[in-house]
PDB file of C-alpha atoms in Angstrom:
ATOM      1  CA  UNK I   1     -12.240 -18.930  15.517  1.00 42.00           C
ATOM      2  CA  UNK I   2      -9.167 -21.145  15.600  1.00 40.00           C
ATOM      3  CA  UNK I   3      -6.216 -21.064  13.289  1.00 42.00           C
ATOM      4  CA  UNK I   4      -2.583 -22.038  13.578  1.00 41.00           C
ATOM      5  CA  UNK I   5      -0.931 -19.502  15.870  1.00 37.00           C
ATOM      6  CA  UNK I   6      -3.407 -16.857  14.803  1.00 36.00           C
ATOM      7  CA  UNK I   7      -6.262 -15.241  16.677  1.00 34.00           C
ATOM      8  CA  UNK I   8      -9.068 -13.324  15.029  1.00 36.00           C
ATOM      9  CA  UNK I   9     -10.635 -10.478  16.979  1.00 36.00           C
ATOM     10  CA  UNK I  10     -13.938  -9.055  15.766  1.00 33.00           C
ATOM     11  CA  UNK I  11     -15.130  -5.705  17.077  1.00 35.00           C
ATOM     12  CA  UNK I  12     -18.631  -4.402  16.435  1.00 35.00           C
ATOM     13  CA  UNK I  13     -18.881  -0.982  14.808  1.00 36.00           C
ATOM     14  CA  UNK I  14     -20.504   0.620  17.831  1.00 36.00           C
ATOM     15  CA  UNK I  15     -17.901  -0.586  20.303  1.00 35.00           C
ATOM     16  CA  UNK I  16     -18.683   2.248  22.684  1.00 35.00           C
ATOM     17  CA  UNK I  17     -22.139   0.770  23.307  1.00 34.00           C
ATOM     18  CA  UNK I  18     -21.420  -2.958  23.189  1.00 34.00           C
ATOM     19  CA  UNK I  19     -18.307  -4.918  24.163  1.00 37.00           C
ATOM     20  CA  UNK I  20     -16.517  -6.439  21.181  1.00 40.00           C
ATOM     21  CA  UNK I  21     -16.708 -10.127  20.365  1.00 35.00           C
ATOM     22  CA  UNK I  22     -13.413 -11.909  20.853  1.00 40.00           C
ATOM     23  CA  UNK I  23     -12.679 -15.340  19.443  1.00 38.00           C
ATOM     24  CA  UNK I  24     -11.075 -17.977  21.644  1.00 39.00           C
ATOM     25  CA  UNK I  25      -7.327 -18.229  21.383  1.00 42.00           C
ATOM     26  CA  UNK I  26      -5.722 -21.254  19.870  1.00 41.00           C
ATOM     27  CA  UNK I  27      -2.416 -20.609  21.602  1.00 46.00           C
ATOM     28  CA  UNK I  28      -0.130 -17.710  22.575  1.00 43.00           C
ATOM     29  CA  UNK I  29       1.644 -16.351  19.532  1.00 44.00           C
ATOM     30  CA  UNK I  30       3.986 -13.590  18.577  1.00 47.00           C
ATOM     31  CA  UNK I  31       1.633 -12.327  15.913  1.00 49.00           C
ATOM     32  CA  UNK I  32      -2.120 -12.173  15.464  1.00 50.00           C
ATOM     33  CA  UNK I  33      -4.617 -11.150  12.853  1.00 47.00           C
ATOM     34  CA  UNK I  34      -7.559  -8.909  13.636  1.00 49.00           C
ATOM     35  CA  UNK I  35     -10.457  -7.405  11.770  1.00 50.00           C
ATOM     36  CA  UNK I  36     -12.081  -4.197  12.948  1.00 50.00           C
ATOM     37  CA  UNK I  37     -14.659  -1.700  11.824  1.00 58.00           C
ATOM     38  CA  UNK I  38     -13.306   1.053  14.056  1.00 58.00           C
ATOM     39  CA  UNK I  39     -15.166   3.911  15.626  1.00 66.00           C
ATOM     40  CA  UNK I  40     -13.534   7.335  15.736  1.00 64.00           C
ATOM     41  CA  UNK I  41     -12.576   6.706  19.352  1.00 70.00           C
ATOM     42  CA  UNK I  42     -10.834   3.473  18.412  1.00 66.00           C
ATOM     43  CA  UNK I  43      -9.056   5.120  15.509  1.00 63.00           C
ATOM     44  CA  UNK I  44      -7.718   7.774  17.840  1.00 65.00           C
ATOM     45  CA  UNK I  45      -6.631   5.375  20.562  1.00 70.00           C
ATOM     46  CA  UNK I  46      -5.357   2.500  18.392  1.00 74.00           C
ATOM     47  CA  UNK I  47      -4.248   3.943  15.047  1.00 78.00           C
ATOM     48  CA  UNK I  48      -2.296   7.061  15.858  1.00 84.00           C
ATOM     49  CA  UNK I  49       0.494   5.984  13.503  1.00 85.00           C
ATOM     50  CA  UNK I  50      -1.845   5.980  10.514  1.00 86.00           C
ATOM     51  CA  UNK I  51      -3.529   9.212  11.596  1.00 86.00           C
ATOM     52  CA  UNK I  52      -0.152  10.940  11.843  1.00 89.00           C
ATOM     53  CA  UNK I  53       0.754   9.736   8.342  1.00 90.00           C
ATOM     54  CA  UNK I  54      -2.555  11.014   6.929  1.00 89.00           C
ATOM     55  CA  UNK I  55      -2.149  14.355   8.697  1.00 90.00           C
ATOM     56  CA  UNK I  56       1.377  14.746   7.330  1.00 91.00           C
ATOM     57  CA  UNK I  57       0.215  13.962   3.782  1.00 92.00           C
ATOM     58  CA  UNK I  58      -2.604  16.521   4.029  1.00 90.00           C
ATOM     59  CA  UNK I  59      -0.179  19.177   5.287  1.00 92.00           C
ATOM     60  CA  UNK I  60       2.391  18.414   2.581  1.00 91.00           C
ATOM     61  CA  UNK I  61      -0.222  18.491  -0.187  1.00 88.00           C
ATOM     62  CA  UNK I  62      -1.077  22.034   0.850  1.00 89.00           C
ATOM     63  CA  UNK I  63       2.447  23.291   1.594  1.00 89.00           C
ATOM     64  CA  UNK I  64       4.643  25.036  -1.003  1.00 88.00           C
ATOM     65  CA  UNK I  65       7.482  22.533  -0.538  1.00 89.00           C
ATOM     66  CA  UNK I  66       5.201  19.571   0.038  1.00 89.00           C
ATOM     67  CA  UNK I  67       5.381  18.318  -3.532  1.00 88.00           C
ATOM     68  CA  UNK I  68       9.167  18.035  -3.270  1.00 92.00           C
ATOM     69  CA  UNK I  69       8.963  15.989  -0.061  1.00 93.00           C
ATOM     70  CA  UNK I  70       6.321  13.686  -1.557  1.00 93.00           C
ATOM     71  CA  UNK I  71       8.240  13.368  -4.847  1.00 94.00           C
ATOM     72  CA  UNK I  72      10.179  10.198  -3.846  1.00 94.00           C
ATOM     73  CA  UNK I  73       6.937   8.529  -2.804  1.00 94.00           C
ATOM     74  CA  UNK I  74       5.436   9.273  -6.220  1.00 93.00           C
ATOM     75  CA  UNK I  75       8.479   7.695  -7.893  1.00 95.00           C
ATOM     76  CA  UNK I  76       8.088   4.697  -5.602  1.00 95.00           C
ATOM     77  CA  UNK I  77       4.500   4.172  -6.771  1.00 94.00           C
ATOM     78  CA  UNK I  78       5.616   4.508 -10.400  1.00 94.00           C
ATOM     79  CA  UNK I  79       8.290   1.885  -9.808  1.00 95.00           C
ATOM     80  CA  UNK I  80       5.691  -0.535  -8.381  1.00 95.00           C
ATOM     81  CA  UNK I  81       3.390   0.114 -11.350  1.00 94.00           C
ATOM     82  CA  UNK I  82       6.049  -0.587 -13.969  1.00 94.00           C
ATOM     83  CA  UNK I  83       7.608  -3.480 -12.063  1.00 95.00           C
ATOM     84  CA  UNK I  84       4.321  -5.362 -11.992  1.00 95.00           C
ATOM     85  CA  UNK I  85       3.785  -4.792 -15.698  1.00 94.00           C
ATOM     86  CA  UNK I  86       7.069  -6.614 -16.121  1.00 94.00           C
ATOM     87  CA  UNK I  87       6.286  -9.366 -13.617  1.00 95.00           C
ATOM     88  CA  UNK I  88       2.930  -9.920 -15.323  1.00 95.00           C
ATOM     89  CA  UNK I  89       4.740 -10.343 -18.620  1.00 95.00           C
ATOM     90  CA  UNK I  90       7.083 -12.914 -17.093  1.00 95.00           C
ATOM     91  CA  UNK I  91       4.127 -14.780 -15.567  1.00 94.00           C
ATOM     92  CA  UNK I  92       2.637 -15.438 -19.028  1.00 94.00           C
ATOM     93  CA  UNK I  93       5.903 -16.572 -20.569  1.00 93.00           C
ATOM     94  CA  UNK I  94       7.226 -13.177 -21.668  1.00 93.00           C
ATOM     95  CA  UNK I  95      10.149 -11.070 -20.518  1.00 93.00           C
ATOM     96  CA  UNK I  96      11.155  -7.557 -19.444  1.00 92.00           C
ATOM     97  CA  UNK I  97      13.396  -5.794 -21.935  1.00 91.00           C
ATOM     98  CA  UNK I  98      13.854  -2.682 -19.807  1.00 92.00           C
ATOM     99  CA  UNK I  99      12.104  -0.657 -17.111  1.00 93.00           C
ATOM    100  CA  UNK I 100      12.668   3.101 -16.896  1.00 93.00           C
ATOM    101  CA  UNK I 101      11.592   5.820 -14.465  1.00 95.00           C
ATOM    102  CA  UNK I 102      11.543   9.484 -15.591  1.00 94.00           C
ATOM    103  CA  UNK I 103      11.847  12.824 -13.727  1.00 94.00           C
ATOM    104  CA  UNK I 104       8.207  13.808 -14.298  1.00 91.00           C
ATOM    105  CA  UNK I 105       7.071  10.778 -12.293  1.00 91.00           C
ATOM    106  CA  UNK I 106       6.156   8.692 -15.323  1.00 91.00           C
ATOM    107  CA  UNK I 107       7.572   5.295 -16.170  1.00 92.00           C
ATOM    108  CA  UNK I 108       7.674   2.781 -18.960  1.00 92.00           C
ATOM    109  CA  UNK I 109       8.156  -0.976 -18.945  1.00 92.00           C
ATOM    110  CA  UNK I 110       9.080  -2.452 -22.327  1.00 90.00           C
ATOM    111  CA  UNK I 111       8.047  -6.093 -22.360  1.00 92.00           C
ATOM    112  CA  UNK I 112       7.866  -8.978 -24.817  1.00 91.00           C
ATOM    113  CA  UNK I 113       4.851 -11.279 -24.429  1.00 91.00           C
ATOM    114  CA  UNK I 114       3.303 -14.137 -26.429  1.00 91.00           C
ATOM    115  CA  UNK I 115       0.442 -13.172 -28.728  1.00 88.00           C
ATOM    116  CA  UNK I 116      -3.026 -13.517 -27.255  1.00 88.00           C
ATOM    117  CA  UNK I 117      -5.878 -11.523 -25.779  1.00 91.00           C
ATOM    118  CA  UNK I 118      -5.399 -12.838 -22.266  1.00 92.00           C
ATOM    119  CA  UNK I 119      -1.679 -12.094 -22.255  1.00 92.00           C
ATOM    120  CA  UNK I 120      -2.197  -8.497 -23.395  1.00 93.00           C
ATOM    121  CA  UNK I 121      -5.002  -7.764 -20.947  1.00 94.00           C
ATOM    122  CA  UNK I 122      -3.137  -9.413 -18.072  1.00 95.00           C
ATOM    123  CA  UNK I 123      -0.031  -7.294 -18.616  1.00 94.00           C
ATOM    124  CA  UNK I 124      -1.885  -4.050 -19.388  1.00 93.00           C
ATOM    125  CA  UNK I 125      -4.046  -4.267 -16.270  1.00 93.00           C
ATOM    126  CA  UNK I 126      -1.274  -5.312 -13.890  1.00 94.00           C
ATOM    127  CA  UNK I 127       0.148  -1.841 -13.172  1.00 93.00           C
ATOM    128  CA  UNK I 128      -2.805  -0.056 -11.578  1.00 94.00           C
ATOM    129  CA  UNK I 129      -4.184  -3.186  -9.923  1.00 93.00           C
ATOM    130  CA  UNK I 130      -0.867  -4.081  -8.335  1.00 94.00           C
ATOM    131  CA  UNK I 131      -0.204  -0.581  -6.983  1.00 94.00           C
ATOM    132  CA  UNK I 132      -3.584  -0.664  -5.234  1.00 94.00           C
ATOM    133  CA  UNK I 133      -3.010  -4.175  -3.871  1.00 95.00           C
ATOM    134  CA  UNK I 134       0.530  -3.452  -2.652  1.00 95.00           C
ATOM    135  CA  UNK I 135      -0.654  -0.261  -0.939  1.00 94.00           C
ATOM    136  CA  UNK I 136      -3.544  -2.014   0.788  1.00 94.00           C
ATOM    137  CA  UNK I 137      -1.481  -4.984   1.975  1.00 94.00           C
ATOM    138  CA  UNK I 138       1.266  -2.663   3.214  1.00 93.00           C
ATOM    139  CA  UNK I 139      -1.267  -0.777   5.313  1.00 91.00           C
ATOM    140  CA  UNK I 140      -2.275  -4.016   7.020  1.00 91.00           C
ATOM    141  CA  UNK I 141       1.180  -4.279   8.624  1.00 90.00           C
ATOM    142  CA  UNK I 142       1.380  -0.687   9.867  1.00 88.00           C
ATOM    143  CA  UNK I 143       0.945  -1.691  13.536  1.00 85.00           C
ATOM    144  CA  UNK I 144       3.862  -4.141  13.590  1.00 85.00           C
ATOM    145  CA  UNK I 145       7.354  -2.779  14.127  1.00 83.00           C
ATOM    146  CA  UNK I 146       8.902  -5.986  12.818  1.00 88.00           C
ATOM    147  CA  UNK I 147       6.660  -5.950   9.744  1.00 88.00           C
ATOM    148  CA  UNK I 148       7.605  -2.328   9.090  1.00 91.00           C
ATOM    149  CA  UNK I 149      11.301  -3.107   9.436  1.00 93.00           C
ATOM    150  CA  UNK I 150      11.223  -6.206   7.227  1.00 94.00           C
ATOM    151  CA  UNK I 151       8.949  -4.494   4.685  1.00 93.00           C
ATOM    152  CA  UNK I 152      11.171  -1.424   4.397  1.00 95.00           C
ATOM    153  CA  UNK I 153      14.371  -3.438   4.001  1.00 96.00           C
ATOM    154  CA  UNK I 154      12.676  -5.838   1.590  1.00 95.00           C
ATOM    155  CA  UNK I 155      11.481  -3.003  -0.631  1.00 95.00           C
ATOM    156  CA  UNK I 156      14.983  -1.531  -0.688  1.00 96.00           C
ATOM    157  CA  UNK I 157      16.569  -4.863  -1.663  1.00 97.00           C
ATOM    158  CA  UNK I 158      13.989  -5.483  -4.403  1.00 96.00           C
ATOM    159  CA  UNK I 159      14.563  -1.969  -5.730  1.00 96.00           C
ATOM    160  CA  UNK I 160      18.310  -2.572  -6.044  1.00 96.00           C
ATOM    161  CA  UNK I 161      17.637  -5.959  -7.643  1.00 95.00           C
ATOM    162  CA  UNK I 162      15.460  -4.380 -10.344  1.00 95.00           C
ATOM    163  CA  UNK I 163      18.118  -1.748 -10.998  1.00 95.00           C
ATOM    164  CA  UNK I 164      20.642  -4.499 -11.597  1.00 94.00           C
ATOM    165  CA  UNK I 165      18.410  -6.446 -13.990  1.00 93.00           C
ATOM    166  CA  UNK I 166      15.985  -4.093 -15.724  1.00 94.00           C
ATOM    167  CA  UNK I 167      16.434  -0.331 -15.210  1.00 94.00           C
ATOM    168  CA  UNK I 168      18.442   1.201 -18.030  1.00 91.00           C
ATOM    169  CA  UNK I 169      18.065   4.998 -17.958  1.00 93.00           C
ATOM    170  CA  UNK I 170      20.433   7.187 -15.931  1.00 95.00           C
ATOM    171  CA  UNK I 171      17.761   8.988 -13.902  1.00 96.00           C
ATOM    172  CA  UNK I 172      15.987   5.779 -12.967  1.00 95.00           C
ATOM    173  CA  UNK I 173      19.222   4.103 -11.907  1.00 95.00           C
ATOM    174  CA  UNK I 174      20.412   7.064  -9.831  1.00 96.00           C
ATOM    175  CA  UNK I 175      17.117   7.606  -8.026  1.00 96.00           C
ATOM    176  CA  UNK I 176      16.211   3.973  -7.427  1.00 96.00           C
ATOM    177  CA  UNK I 177      19.690   3.023  -6.190  1.00 96.00           C
ATOM    178  CA  UNK I 178      19.651   5.972  -3.778  1.00 97.00           C
ATOM    179  CA  UNK I 179      16.131   5.142  -2.599  1.00 96.00           C
ATOM    180  CA  UNK I 180      16.929   1.437  -2.262  1.00 96.00           C
ATOM    181  CA  UNK I 181      20.038   2.026  -0.172  1.00 97.00           C
ATOM    182  CA  UNK I 182      18.212   4.609   1.977  1.00 96.00           C
ATOM    183  CA  UNK I 183      15.352   2.193   2.681  1.00 96.00           C
ATOM    184  CA  UNK I 184      17.745  -0.600   3.649  1.00 96.00           C
ATOM    185  CA  UNK I 185      19.670   1.667   6.019  1.00 96.00           C
ATOM    186  CA  UNK I 186      16.451   3.078   7.480  1.00 95.00           C
ATOM    187  CA  UNK I 187      14.953  -0.379   7.946  1.00 94.00           C
ATOM    188  CA  UNK I 188      18.101  -1.599   9.666  1.00 93.00           C
ATOM    189  CA  UNK I 189      19.026   1.305  11.926  1.00 94.00           C
ATOM    190  CA  UNK I 190      16.002   3.534  12.623  1.00 94.00           C
ATOM    191  CA  UNK I 191      14.430   3.186  16.088  1.00 94.00           C
ATOM    192  CA  UNK I 192      11.106   1.291  16.204  1.00 91.00           C
ATOM    193  CA  UNK I 193       9.009   4.460  16.427  1.00 91.00           C
ATOM    194  CA  UNK I 194      10.557   6.125  13.393  1.00 93.00           C
ATOM    195  CA  UNK I 195      10.661   3.049  11.168  1.00 94.00           C
ATOM    196  CA  UNK I 196       6.976   2.566  11.942  1.00 91.00           C
ATOM    197  CA  UNK I 197       6.248   6.171  10.992  1.00 93.00           C
ATOM    198  CA  UNK I 198       8.209   5.876   7.731  1.00 94.00           C
ATOM    199  CA  UNK I 199       6.535   2.602   6.802  1.00 94.00           C
ATOM    200  CA  UNK I 200       3.048   3.973   7.503  1.00 93.00           C
ATOM    201  CA  UNK I 201       3.831   7.007   5.337  1.00 94.00           C
ATOM    202  CA  UNK I 202       5.047   4.788   2.464  1.00 95.00           C
ATOM    203  CA  UNK I 203       1.926   2.622   2.671  1.00 94.00           C
ATOM    204  CA  UNK I 204      -0.452   5.595   2.909  1.00 94.00           C
ATOM    205  CA  UNK I 205       1.126   7.483  -0.015  1.00 94.00           C
ATOM    206  CA  UNK I 206       1.079   4.319  -2.150  1.00 94.00           C
ATOM    207  CA  UNK I 207      -2.665   3.985  -1.550  1.00 94.00           C
ATOM    208  CA  UNK I 208      -3.153   7.675  -2.314  1.00 92.00           C
ATOM    209  CA  UNK I 209      -1.133   7.466  -5.536  1.00 93.00           C
ATOM    210  CA  UNK I 210      -3.061   4.349  -6.573  1.00 92.00           C
ATOM    211  CA  UNK I 211      -6.244   6.429  -6.404  1.00 93.00           C
ATOM    212  CA  UNK I 212      -4.985   9.682  -7.911  1.00 91.00           C
ATOM    213  CA  UNK I 213      -3.100   8.029 -10.791  1.00 90.00           C
ATOM    214  CA  UNK I 214      -6.243   6.228 -11.963  1.00 91.00           C
ATOM    215  CA  UNK I 215      -8.112   9.535 -12.054  1.00 88.00           C
ATOM    216  CA  UNK I 216      -5.874  10.707 -14.900  1.00 88.00           C
ATOM    217  CA  UNK I 217      -7.056   7.836 -17.097  1.00 90.00           C
ATOM    218  CA  UNK I 218     -10.489   9.429 -17.473  1.00 91.00           C
ATOM    219  CA  UNK I 219      -8.941  12.423 -19.259  1.00 89.00           C
ATOM    220  CA  UNK I 220      -5.731  11.191 -20.907  1.00 86.00           C
ATOM    221  CA  UNK I 221      -5.706   8.333 -23.400  1.00 84.00           C
ATOM    222  CA  UNK I 222      -2.266   8.885 -24.959  1.00 86.00           C
ATOM    223  CA  UNK I 223       0.973  10.394 -23.694  1.00 86.00           C
ATOM    224  CA  UNK I 224       4.645  10.779 -24.544  1.00 85.00           C
ATOM    225  CA  UNK I 225       6.857   9.012 -22.001  1.00 85.00           C
ATOM    226  CA  UNK I 226      10.602   9.124 -22.419  1.00 80.00           C
ATOM    227  CA  UNK I 227      10.233  10.047 -26.071  1.00 81.00           C
ATOM    228  CA  UNK I 228       7.879   7.131 -26.739  1.00 80.00           C
ATOM    229  CA  UNK I 229       4.251   7.874 -27.583  1.00 84.00           C
ATOM    230  CA  UNK I 230       1.991   5.211 -26.127  1.00 85.00           C
ATOM    231  CA  UNK I 231      -1.648   4.737 -25.236  1.00 88.00           C
ATOM    232  CA  UNK I 232      -2.755   4.554 -21.622  1.00 91.00           C
ATOM    233  CA  UNK I 233      -3.312   1.181 -19.984  1.00 92.00           C
ATOM    234  CA  UNK I 234      -7.070   1.765 -20.016  1.00 93.00           C
ATOM    235  CA  UNK I 235      -7.022   2.543 -23.748  1.00 93.00           C
ATOM    236  CA  UNK I 236      -4.954  -0.582 -24.366  1.00 92.00           C
ATOM    237  CA  UNK I 237      -7.607  -2.580 -22.539  1.00 94.00           C
ATOM    238  CA  UNK I 238     -10.271  -0.975 -24.741  1.00 93.00           C
ATOM    239  CA  UNK I 239      -8.363  -1.837 -27.920  1.00 92.00           C
ATOM    240  CA  UNK I 240      -8.007  -5.474 -26.854  1.00 93.00           C
ATOM    241  CA  UNK I 241     -11.377  -6.150 -25.205  1.00 93.00           C
ATOM    242  CA  UNK I 242     -13.613  -3.550 -26.959  1.00 93.00           C
ATOM    243  CA  UNK I 243     -14.835  -2.479 -23.503  1.00 93.00           C
ATOM    244  CA  UNK I 244     -14.645   1.346 -23.134  1.00 94.00           C
ATOM    245  CA  UNK I 245     -11.576   2.692 -21.381  1.00 93.00           C
ATOM    246  CA  UNK I 246     -13.645   4.530 -18.786  1.00 93.00           C
ATOM    247  CA  UNK I 247     -15.116   1.214 -17.629  1.00 95.00           C
ATOM    248  CA  UNK I 248     -11.641  -0.129 -16.924  1.00 95.00           C
ATOM    249  CA  UNK I 249     -10.636   3.146 -15.275  1.00 94.00           C
ATOM    250  CA  UNK I 250     -13.699   2.929 -13.036  1.00 95.00           C
ATOM    251  CA  UNK I 251     -12.955  -0.667 -12.076  1.00 96.00           C
ATOM    252  CA  UNK I 252      -9.380   0.208 -11.148  1.00 95.00           C
ATOM    253  CA  UNK I 253     -10.600   3.187  -9.139  1.00 95.00           C
ATOM    254  CA  UNK I 254     -13.026   0.953  -7.210  1.00 96.00           C
ATOM    255  CA  UNK I 255     -10.214  -1.539  -6.561  1.00 96.00           C
ATOM    256  CA  UNK I 256      -7.911   1.220  -5.276  1.00 95.00           C
ATOM    257  CA  UNK I 257     -10.593   2.509  -2.906  1.00 95.00           C
ATOM    258  CA  UNK I 258     -11.478  -1.024  -1.804  1.00 96.00           C
ATOM    259  CA  UNK I 259      -7.874  -2.020  -1.062  1.00 95.00           C
ATOM    260  CA  UNK I 260      -7.312   1.203   0.866  1.00 94.00           C
ATOM    261  CA  UNK I 261     -10.378   0.443   2.994  1.00 92.00           C
ATOM    262  CA  UNK I 262      -9.221  -3.137   3.543  1.00 92.00           C
ATOM    263  CA  UNK I 263      -5.779  -1.891   4.537  1.00 91.00           C
ATOM    264  CA  UNK I 264      -7.358   0.327   7.189  1.00 87.00           C
ATOM    265  CA  UNK I 265      -9.872  -2.177   8.561  1.00 84.00           C
ATOM    266  CA  UNK I 266      -7.734  -5.335   8.447  1.00 85.00           C
ATOM    267  CA  UNK I 267      -4.440  -5.334  10.288  1.00 80.00           C
ATOM    268  CA  UNK I 268      -1.709  -7.555  11.672  1.00 81.00           C
ATOM    269  CA  UNK I 269      -0.408  -6.873  15.154  1.00 73.00           C
ATOM    270  CA  UNK I 270       2.346  -8.210  17.389  1.00 64.00           C
ATOM    271  CA  UNK I 271       1.415 -10.229  20.458  1.00 56.00           C
ATOM    272  CA  UNK I 272       2.392  -7.296  22.661  1.00 53.00           C
ATOM    273  CA  UNK I 273      -0.130  -5.093  20.907  1.00 51.00           C
ATOM    274  CA  UNK I 274      -2.712  -7.861  21.094  1.00 46.00           C
ATOM    275  CA  UNK I 275      -2.311  -7.798  24.864  1.00 49.00           C
ATOM    276  CA  UNK I 276      -2.937  -4.061  24.705  1.00 47.00           C
ATOM    277  CA  UNK I 277      -6.057  -4.825  22.654  1.00 47.00           C
ATOM    278  CA  UNK I 278      -7.193  -7.124  25.454  1.00 45.00           C
ATOM    279  CA  UNK I 279      -6.732  -4.241  27.873  1.00 44.00           C
ATOM    280  CA  UNK I 280      -8.980  -2.117  25.665  1.00 42.00           C
ATOM    281  CA  UNK I 281     -11.540  -4.924  25.507  1.00 39.00           C
ATOM    282  CA  UNK I 282     -11.502  -5.341  29.294  1.00 46.00           C
ATOM    283  CA  UNK I 283     -11.824  -1.586  29.671  1.00 45.00           C
ATOM    284  CA  UNK I 284     -14.840  -1.466  27.370  1.00 40.00           C
ATOM    285  CA  UNK I 285     -16.465  -4.249  29.349  1.00 41.00           C
ATOM    286  CA  UNK I 286     -15.828  -2.262  32.526  1.00 43.00           C
ATOM    287  CA  UNK I 287     -17.468   0.788  30.904  1.00 40.00           C
ATOM    288  CA  UNK I 288     -14.296   2.826  31.087  1.00 40.00           C
ATOM    289  CA  UNK I 289     -13.641   5.514  28.488  1.00 37.00           C
ATOM    290  CA  UNK I 290     -11.668   4.147  25.484  1.00 36.00           C
ATOM    291  CA  UNK I 291      -9.285   7.105  25.521  1.00 31.00           C
ATOM    292  CA  UNK I 292      -7.973   5.958  28.905  1.00 31.00           C
ATOM    293  CA  UNK I 293      -6.775   2.642  27.477  1.00 30.00           C
ATOM    294  CA  UNK I 294      -3.254   1.733  26.492  1.00 32.00           C
ATOM    295  CA  UNK I 295      -1.940   3.493  23.402  1.00 33.00           C
ATOM    296  CA  UNK I 296      -1.965   1.138  20.430  1.00 35.00           C
ATOM    297  CA  UNK I 297       0.484   2.764  18.037  1.00 36.00           C
TER     298      UNK I 297
END
């Protein structure tokens, strides 16, 4: 399969029994795109960065202080959710009045949009959909040190930009400015191993929060956020479209699970790692054990 400076590598699910199918290369490149349905052996040998992030999340979720360590990542997901409500409003000719983040992990984006069913549904559905999509796409770049570095710095810069334009409450400003500056410094100065670990953890927790936050919609239809009582996004969708809120909640849950799966199975890699993939492929063809191949992450 040819594409401009891209190579697609397809690996069969049972790679231990059959050698994977590799497409011909168009030309040497610094980056490549690959699609895999990995076996457990491949996950262990090629995706140790993601496995370490998942293990750390599991440990923190069950540790007494874990919720405090994961707290910034929850606020990060809330920021994405509210930011995309605002961006959706702008995309249909509206505007963001303000965007606030609160200590309990909730957030609120106050927007002005033109009247219309499409405009309301587009803005109301943007938060949960975008968190799932951002988490999934972020996971796709977990194997690239350059992608992790650029992604981390880019997130930090965007966070500071939103503070300058939209965030108006003291807590939101303090936390987001601190997080933005920390991400920029980390993206610029952390060694390749550690920036990759941080980026994988950010991507994995975003996917997790995209799933767990939707779960609440099945039980809560109205809440008080920052002193403002408002209906949930799913209930807003029900009021506009007359389709029950649990249908929208289910659709967003499916999307979150789907994007997480796509983030795991589809990934971008540097050329150096692609060469390591070739070593794994050659090893599988020589019937050598996959665990003896070059470490992928």
